[in-house]
XYZ file of C-alpha atoms in Angstrom:
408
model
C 121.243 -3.182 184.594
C 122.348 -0.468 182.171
C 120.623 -2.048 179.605
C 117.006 -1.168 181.041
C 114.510 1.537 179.904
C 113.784 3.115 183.041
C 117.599 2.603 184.561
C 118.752 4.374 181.678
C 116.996 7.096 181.749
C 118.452 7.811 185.261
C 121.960 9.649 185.710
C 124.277 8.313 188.430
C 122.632 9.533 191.711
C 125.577 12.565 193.120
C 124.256 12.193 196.754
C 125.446 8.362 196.638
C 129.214 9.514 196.011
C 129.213 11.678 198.929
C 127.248 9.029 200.853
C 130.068 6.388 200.460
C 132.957 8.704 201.077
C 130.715 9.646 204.615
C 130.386 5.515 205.269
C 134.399 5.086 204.386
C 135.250 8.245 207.147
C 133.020 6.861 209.664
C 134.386 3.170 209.309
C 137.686 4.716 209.824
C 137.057 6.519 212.497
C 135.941 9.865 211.555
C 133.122 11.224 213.469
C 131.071 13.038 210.885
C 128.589 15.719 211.399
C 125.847 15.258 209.106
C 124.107 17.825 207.414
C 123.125 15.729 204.242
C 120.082 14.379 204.103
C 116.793 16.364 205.284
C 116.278 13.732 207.975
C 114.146 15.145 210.772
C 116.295 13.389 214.072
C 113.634 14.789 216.602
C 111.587 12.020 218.229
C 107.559 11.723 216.557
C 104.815 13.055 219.173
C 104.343 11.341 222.141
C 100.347 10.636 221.443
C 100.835 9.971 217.825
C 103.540 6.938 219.218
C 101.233 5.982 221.455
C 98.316 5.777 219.215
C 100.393 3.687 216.779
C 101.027 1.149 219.683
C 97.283 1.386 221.223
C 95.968 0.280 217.440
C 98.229 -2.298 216.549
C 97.735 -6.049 216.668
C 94.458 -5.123 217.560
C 91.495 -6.984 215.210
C 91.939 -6.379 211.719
C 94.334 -4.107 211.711
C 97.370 -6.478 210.044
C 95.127 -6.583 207.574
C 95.139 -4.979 203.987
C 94.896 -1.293 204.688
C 92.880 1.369 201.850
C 94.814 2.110 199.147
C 93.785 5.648 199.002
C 93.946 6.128 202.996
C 91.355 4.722 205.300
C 87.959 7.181 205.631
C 89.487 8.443 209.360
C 92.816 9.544 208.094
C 91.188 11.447 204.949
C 88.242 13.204 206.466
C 91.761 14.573 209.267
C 93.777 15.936 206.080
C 90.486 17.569 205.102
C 89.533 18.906 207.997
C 93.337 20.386 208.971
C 93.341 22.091 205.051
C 89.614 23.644 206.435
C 91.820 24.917 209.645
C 94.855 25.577 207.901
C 94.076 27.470 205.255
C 90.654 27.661 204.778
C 90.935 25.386 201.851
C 87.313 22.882 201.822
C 88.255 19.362 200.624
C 85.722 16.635 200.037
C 87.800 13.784 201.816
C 86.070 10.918 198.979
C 87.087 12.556 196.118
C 89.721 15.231 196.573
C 92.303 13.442 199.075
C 94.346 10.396 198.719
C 96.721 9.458 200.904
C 100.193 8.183 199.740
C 102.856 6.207 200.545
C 105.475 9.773 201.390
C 105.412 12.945 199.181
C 108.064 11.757 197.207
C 106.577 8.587 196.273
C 102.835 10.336 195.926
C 104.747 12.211 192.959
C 106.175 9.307 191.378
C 102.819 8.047 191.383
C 101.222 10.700 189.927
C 103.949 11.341 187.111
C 103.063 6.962 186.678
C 99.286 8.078 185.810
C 99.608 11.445 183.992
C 102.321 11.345 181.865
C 102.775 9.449 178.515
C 105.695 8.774 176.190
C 107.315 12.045 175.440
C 105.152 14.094 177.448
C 107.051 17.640 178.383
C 106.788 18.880 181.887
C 108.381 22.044 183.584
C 110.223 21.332 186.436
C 112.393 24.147 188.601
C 116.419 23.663 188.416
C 117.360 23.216 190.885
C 114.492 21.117 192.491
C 114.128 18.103 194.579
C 115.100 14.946 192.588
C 111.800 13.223 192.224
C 109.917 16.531 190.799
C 112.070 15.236 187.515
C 113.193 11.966 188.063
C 110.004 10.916 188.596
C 108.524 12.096 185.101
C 111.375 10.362 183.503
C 111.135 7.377 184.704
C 107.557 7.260 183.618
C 108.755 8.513 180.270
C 108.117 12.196 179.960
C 110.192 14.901 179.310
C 111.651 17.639 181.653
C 112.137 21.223 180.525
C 113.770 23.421 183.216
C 112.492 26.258 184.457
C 113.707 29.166 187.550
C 113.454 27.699 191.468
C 112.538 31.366 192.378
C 109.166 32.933 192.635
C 110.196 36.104 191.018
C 109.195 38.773 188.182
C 111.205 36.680 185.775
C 109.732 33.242 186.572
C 106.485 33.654 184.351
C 108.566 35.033 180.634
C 110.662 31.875 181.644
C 107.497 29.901 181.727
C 106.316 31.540 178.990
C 109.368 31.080 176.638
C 108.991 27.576 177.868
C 105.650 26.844 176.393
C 106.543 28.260 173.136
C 109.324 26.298 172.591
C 108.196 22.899 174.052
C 106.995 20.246 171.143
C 104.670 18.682 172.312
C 102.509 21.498 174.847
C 103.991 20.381 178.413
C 100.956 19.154 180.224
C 102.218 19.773 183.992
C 104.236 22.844 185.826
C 106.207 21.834 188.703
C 106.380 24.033 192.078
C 107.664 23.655 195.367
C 107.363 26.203 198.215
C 109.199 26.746 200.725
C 111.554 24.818 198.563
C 113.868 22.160 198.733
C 116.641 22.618 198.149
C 116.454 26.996 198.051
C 114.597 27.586 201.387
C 112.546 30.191 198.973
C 108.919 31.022 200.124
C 106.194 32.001 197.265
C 103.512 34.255 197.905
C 99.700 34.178 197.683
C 99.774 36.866 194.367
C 102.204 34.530 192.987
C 100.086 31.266 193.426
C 97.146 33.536 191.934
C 99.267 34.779 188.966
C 100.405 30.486 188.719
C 97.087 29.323 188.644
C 96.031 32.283 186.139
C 98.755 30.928 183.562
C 97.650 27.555 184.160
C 94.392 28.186 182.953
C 95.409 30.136 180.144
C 97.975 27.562 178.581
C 95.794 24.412 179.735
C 98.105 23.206 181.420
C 98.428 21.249 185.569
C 99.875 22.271 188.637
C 101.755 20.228 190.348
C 102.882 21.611 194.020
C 105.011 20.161 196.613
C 104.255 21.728 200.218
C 106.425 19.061 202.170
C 107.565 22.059 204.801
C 104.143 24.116 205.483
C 104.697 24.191 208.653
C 108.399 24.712 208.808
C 108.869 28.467 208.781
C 110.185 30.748 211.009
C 109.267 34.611 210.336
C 105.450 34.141 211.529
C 104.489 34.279 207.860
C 102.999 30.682 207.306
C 103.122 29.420 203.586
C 100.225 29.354 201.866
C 98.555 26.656 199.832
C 98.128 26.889 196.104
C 94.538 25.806 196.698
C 93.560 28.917 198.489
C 93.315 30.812 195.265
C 89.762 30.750 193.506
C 89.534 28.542 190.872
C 92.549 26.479 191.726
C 90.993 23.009 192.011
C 90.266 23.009 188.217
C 93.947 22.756 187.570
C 96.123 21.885 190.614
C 97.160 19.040 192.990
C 99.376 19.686 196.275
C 101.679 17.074 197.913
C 101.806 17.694 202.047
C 104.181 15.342 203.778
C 103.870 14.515 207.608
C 107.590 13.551 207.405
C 108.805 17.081 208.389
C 105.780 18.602 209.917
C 105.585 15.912 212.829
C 109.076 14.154 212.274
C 107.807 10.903 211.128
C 109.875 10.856 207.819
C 110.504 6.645 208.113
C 106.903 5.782 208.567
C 106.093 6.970 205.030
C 102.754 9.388 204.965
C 101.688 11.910 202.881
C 98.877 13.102 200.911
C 97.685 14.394 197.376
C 94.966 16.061 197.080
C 93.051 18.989 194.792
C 91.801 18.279 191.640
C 89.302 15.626 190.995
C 90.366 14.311 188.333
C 93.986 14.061 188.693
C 92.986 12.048 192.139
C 90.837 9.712 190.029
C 94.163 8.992 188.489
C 96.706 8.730 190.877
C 93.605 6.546 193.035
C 93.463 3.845 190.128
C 97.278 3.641 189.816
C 97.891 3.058 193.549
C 94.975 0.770 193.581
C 97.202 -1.497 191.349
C 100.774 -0.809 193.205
C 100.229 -0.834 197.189
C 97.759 -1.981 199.314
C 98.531 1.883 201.727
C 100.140 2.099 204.709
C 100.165 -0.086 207.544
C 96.570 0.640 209.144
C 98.045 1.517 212.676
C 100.134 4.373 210.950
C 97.177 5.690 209.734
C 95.016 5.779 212.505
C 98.313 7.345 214.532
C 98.707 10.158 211.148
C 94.897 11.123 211.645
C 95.599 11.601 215.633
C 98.872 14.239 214.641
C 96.239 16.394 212.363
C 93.632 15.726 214.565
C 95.648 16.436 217.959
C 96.992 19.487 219.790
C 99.742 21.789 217.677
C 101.952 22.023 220.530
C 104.555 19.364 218.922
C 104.309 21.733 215.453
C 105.296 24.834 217.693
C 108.212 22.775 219.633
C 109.832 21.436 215.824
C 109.461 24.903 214.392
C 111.299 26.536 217.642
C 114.074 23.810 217.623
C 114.429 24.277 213.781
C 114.470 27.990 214.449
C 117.604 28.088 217.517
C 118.992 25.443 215.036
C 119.069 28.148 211.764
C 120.777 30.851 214.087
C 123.154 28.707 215.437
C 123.978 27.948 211.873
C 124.154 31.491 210.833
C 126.002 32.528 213.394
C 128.594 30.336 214.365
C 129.286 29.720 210.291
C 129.519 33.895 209.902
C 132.320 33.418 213.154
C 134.385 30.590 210.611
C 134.159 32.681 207.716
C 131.102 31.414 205.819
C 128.639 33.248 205.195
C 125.008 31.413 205.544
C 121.800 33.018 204.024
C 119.203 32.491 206.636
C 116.158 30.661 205.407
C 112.663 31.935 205.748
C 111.296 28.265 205.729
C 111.907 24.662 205.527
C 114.713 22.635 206.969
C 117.695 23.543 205.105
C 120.177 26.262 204.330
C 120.936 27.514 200.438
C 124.126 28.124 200.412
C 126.845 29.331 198.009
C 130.115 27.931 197.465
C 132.771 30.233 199.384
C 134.343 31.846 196.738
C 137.936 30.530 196.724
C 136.487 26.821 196.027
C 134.523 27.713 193.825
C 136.339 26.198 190.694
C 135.698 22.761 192.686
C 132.150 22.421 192.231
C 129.720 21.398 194.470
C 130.266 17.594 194.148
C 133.881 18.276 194.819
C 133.533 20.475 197.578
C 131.325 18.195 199.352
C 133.983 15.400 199.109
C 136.716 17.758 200.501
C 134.445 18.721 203.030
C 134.183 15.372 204.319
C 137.720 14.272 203.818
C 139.284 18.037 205.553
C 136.604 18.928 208.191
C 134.590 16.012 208.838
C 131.069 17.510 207.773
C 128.961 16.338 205.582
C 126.791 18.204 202.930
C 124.539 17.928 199.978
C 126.072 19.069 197.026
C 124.004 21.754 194.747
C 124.895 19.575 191.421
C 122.418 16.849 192.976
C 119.437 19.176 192.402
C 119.937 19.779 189.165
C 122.784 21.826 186.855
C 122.264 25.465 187.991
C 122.782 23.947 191.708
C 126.095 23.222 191.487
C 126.968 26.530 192.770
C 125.978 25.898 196.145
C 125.515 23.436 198.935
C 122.433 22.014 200.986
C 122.771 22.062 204.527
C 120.219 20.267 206.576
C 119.265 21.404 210.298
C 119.300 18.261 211.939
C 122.333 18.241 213.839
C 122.022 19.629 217.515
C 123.209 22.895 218.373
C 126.536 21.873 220.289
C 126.994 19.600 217.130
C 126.634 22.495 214.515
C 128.803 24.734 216.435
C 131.386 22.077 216.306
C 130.735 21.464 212.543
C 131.478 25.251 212.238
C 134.709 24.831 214.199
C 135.824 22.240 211.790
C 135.034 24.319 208.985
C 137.307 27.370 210.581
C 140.353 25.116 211.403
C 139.869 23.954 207.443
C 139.508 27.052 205.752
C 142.637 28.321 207.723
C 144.212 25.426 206.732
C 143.487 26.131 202.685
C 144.592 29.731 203.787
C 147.879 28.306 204.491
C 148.126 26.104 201.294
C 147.148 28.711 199.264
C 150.202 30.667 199.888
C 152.015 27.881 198.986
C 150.383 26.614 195.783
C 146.737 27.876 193.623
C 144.736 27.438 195.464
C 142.651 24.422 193.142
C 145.493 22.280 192.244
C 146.285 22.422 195.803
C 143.351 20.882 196.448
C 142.693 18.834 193.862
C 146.121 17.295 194.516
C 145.299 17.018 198.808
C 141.289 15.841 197.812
């Protein structure tokens, strides 16, 4: 398998390593408390279910769906970026619906990108924002995760010293993994620099609706002028917990649609009609179930923050999305992130994502995902007490790292 293009181009995926050490606890025995993977574990809406089972096996529907999302479904993404954020979408030319976020981005990177074509992607960032470009052949070039005074000299610097022009920026607010939030002036100043080094935007807003100061995220596409140069991914995975039926949506710029529209049109037939119909009822129906996911996130992040603090771990409290940022404590820090999240595992039975699995300037910290219960993340902050005191001990015996090395 080594031997082909695309494999090769790949590195060996960290998250799998911690993913069979969490399989070998639990066959043992272990009960792990999983705070891995951003997988939402509340139940999907009760209408959007029953909307799902109302349409199927009804006529036609086990039919071949639209590859680009049936008329119903795009006219609802449409209409929610009208209520949303005031954002008009023509739902025939400027919204295609895809198979996830994630894979709506491998997609795109399939139809944009040529051999050796540079893009700028944040590190740290969610895999598939570079993954995906290289498996289609491009390029990455890193640039800062954070939204900040220094992220457009950094994007600057990039330009001038990418061969060829990079013909794509990367975003992703609220991100995953950093929780950050961008603002409005900053989406403005994006599209601004866009236009001025010719140049598309490529945003991920997978948690829109996950935030938790009142402050919701805004959309790239709000800013004037953005639909000449950007496309933004939106997710229902997160928004209305329906991560395993695999919907999402691209839309913005015309032309970049056109593309991503005639490459899906060869790979996937869309999703299974029924799920569509049941995605345009969630945009279409009552925000109640948002409001109830944000809340639960919400006790979830104190929780987290609190009972953590009471172990002796400081957590940075997100603003947004579904995780927690969070830096290594400082007396395993010499571990890594990778190795952390083993030890973790093996000492304290709690699972993590390590920061390495984002990209290189992750590896200082961990992702930790809210979707554990409250009793359960208490518990996974008890675990973490009883192990830390337990290092404490060790460490008065031996360093601390060889200690560990030698016990992980």
């Amino acid at each position: 398998m080594s031997d082909f293009y695309r494999v090769k181009r790949l590195p060996p995926y960290v998250f799998e390593q911690v993913n069979r050490l969490k399989a070998q606890a639990r066959n043992a025995g272990a009960d792990i408390i999983d705070l891995g993977m951003g997988n939402p574990d509340l139940p999907a809406p009760k209408h959007v279910v029953d909307k799902l089972v109302e349409t199927a096996g009804k006529p036609r529907t086990d039919r071949y769906s639209a590859s680009k999302g049936i008329a119903g479904l795009r006219r609802a993404q449409a209409a929610y970026y009208g209520r949303r954020f005031g954002v008009k979408l023509n739902p025939d030319t400027q919204v295609v619906a895809t198979l996830g976020s994630k894979e709506g981005f491998a997609n795109m990177a399939q139809a944009i990108t040529a051999p050796g074509d540079v893009v700028l992607v944040p590190n740290p960032s969610y895999p598939i924002h570079a993954f995906g470009f290289l498996m289609a052949g491009g390029v990455i070039r890193s640039v800062p995760a954070e939204p900040t005074p220094d992220y457009f000299p950094a994007l600057e610097r990039a330009i001038m010293h990418s061969i060829p022009k990079p013909i794509a920026v990367v975003v992703c607010y609220p991100s995953n993994p950093t929780a950050m939030v961008a603002s409005l002036d900053f989406y403005t100043d994006l599209v601004a620099f866009a236009k001025k080094h010719d140049i598309f935007i490529l945003s991920d807003l997978a948690y829109a609706e996950v935030y938790f100061d009142g402050n919701p995220p805004p959309s790239v596409l709000q800013v004037p002028g953005a639909f000449d140069v950007a496309v933004e991914f939106t997710s229902m995975s997160k928004t209305y917990s329906m991560a395993g039926w695999r919907m999402g949506f691209a839309v913005g710029n015309e032309r970049l649609l056109a593309a991503l529209g005639r490459v899906k049109s060869y790979l996937d037939y869309g999703a299974f009609t029924p799920i569509q119909v049941a995605a345009a009822a969630a945009l279409n129906g009552p925000d109640d179930c948002i409001a109830e996911m944000r809340a639960t996130y919400k006790k979830r992040r104190d929780v987290m923050v609190e009972s953590f603090a009471q172990a002796g771990w400081q957590i940075p409290a997100p603003a947004a999305s579904m995780f927690a940022w969070v830096p290594i404590p400082e007396q395993f820090k010499e571990l890594g992130s990778l190795e952390f999240s083993k030890l973790l595992i093996e000492k304290a039975d709690v699972a993590v994502a390590p920061g390495i699995g984002f990209g290189e300037h992750g590896d200082g910290y961990l992702r930790l995902a809210l979707v554990e219960n409250e009793q359960r993340i208490r518990q996974a902050a008890r675990n973490m007490r009883k192990f830390f005191e337990s290092a404490d001990r060790l460490h008065n015996v031996v360093p601390m790292t060889s200690g560990l090395q030698a016990t992980g």
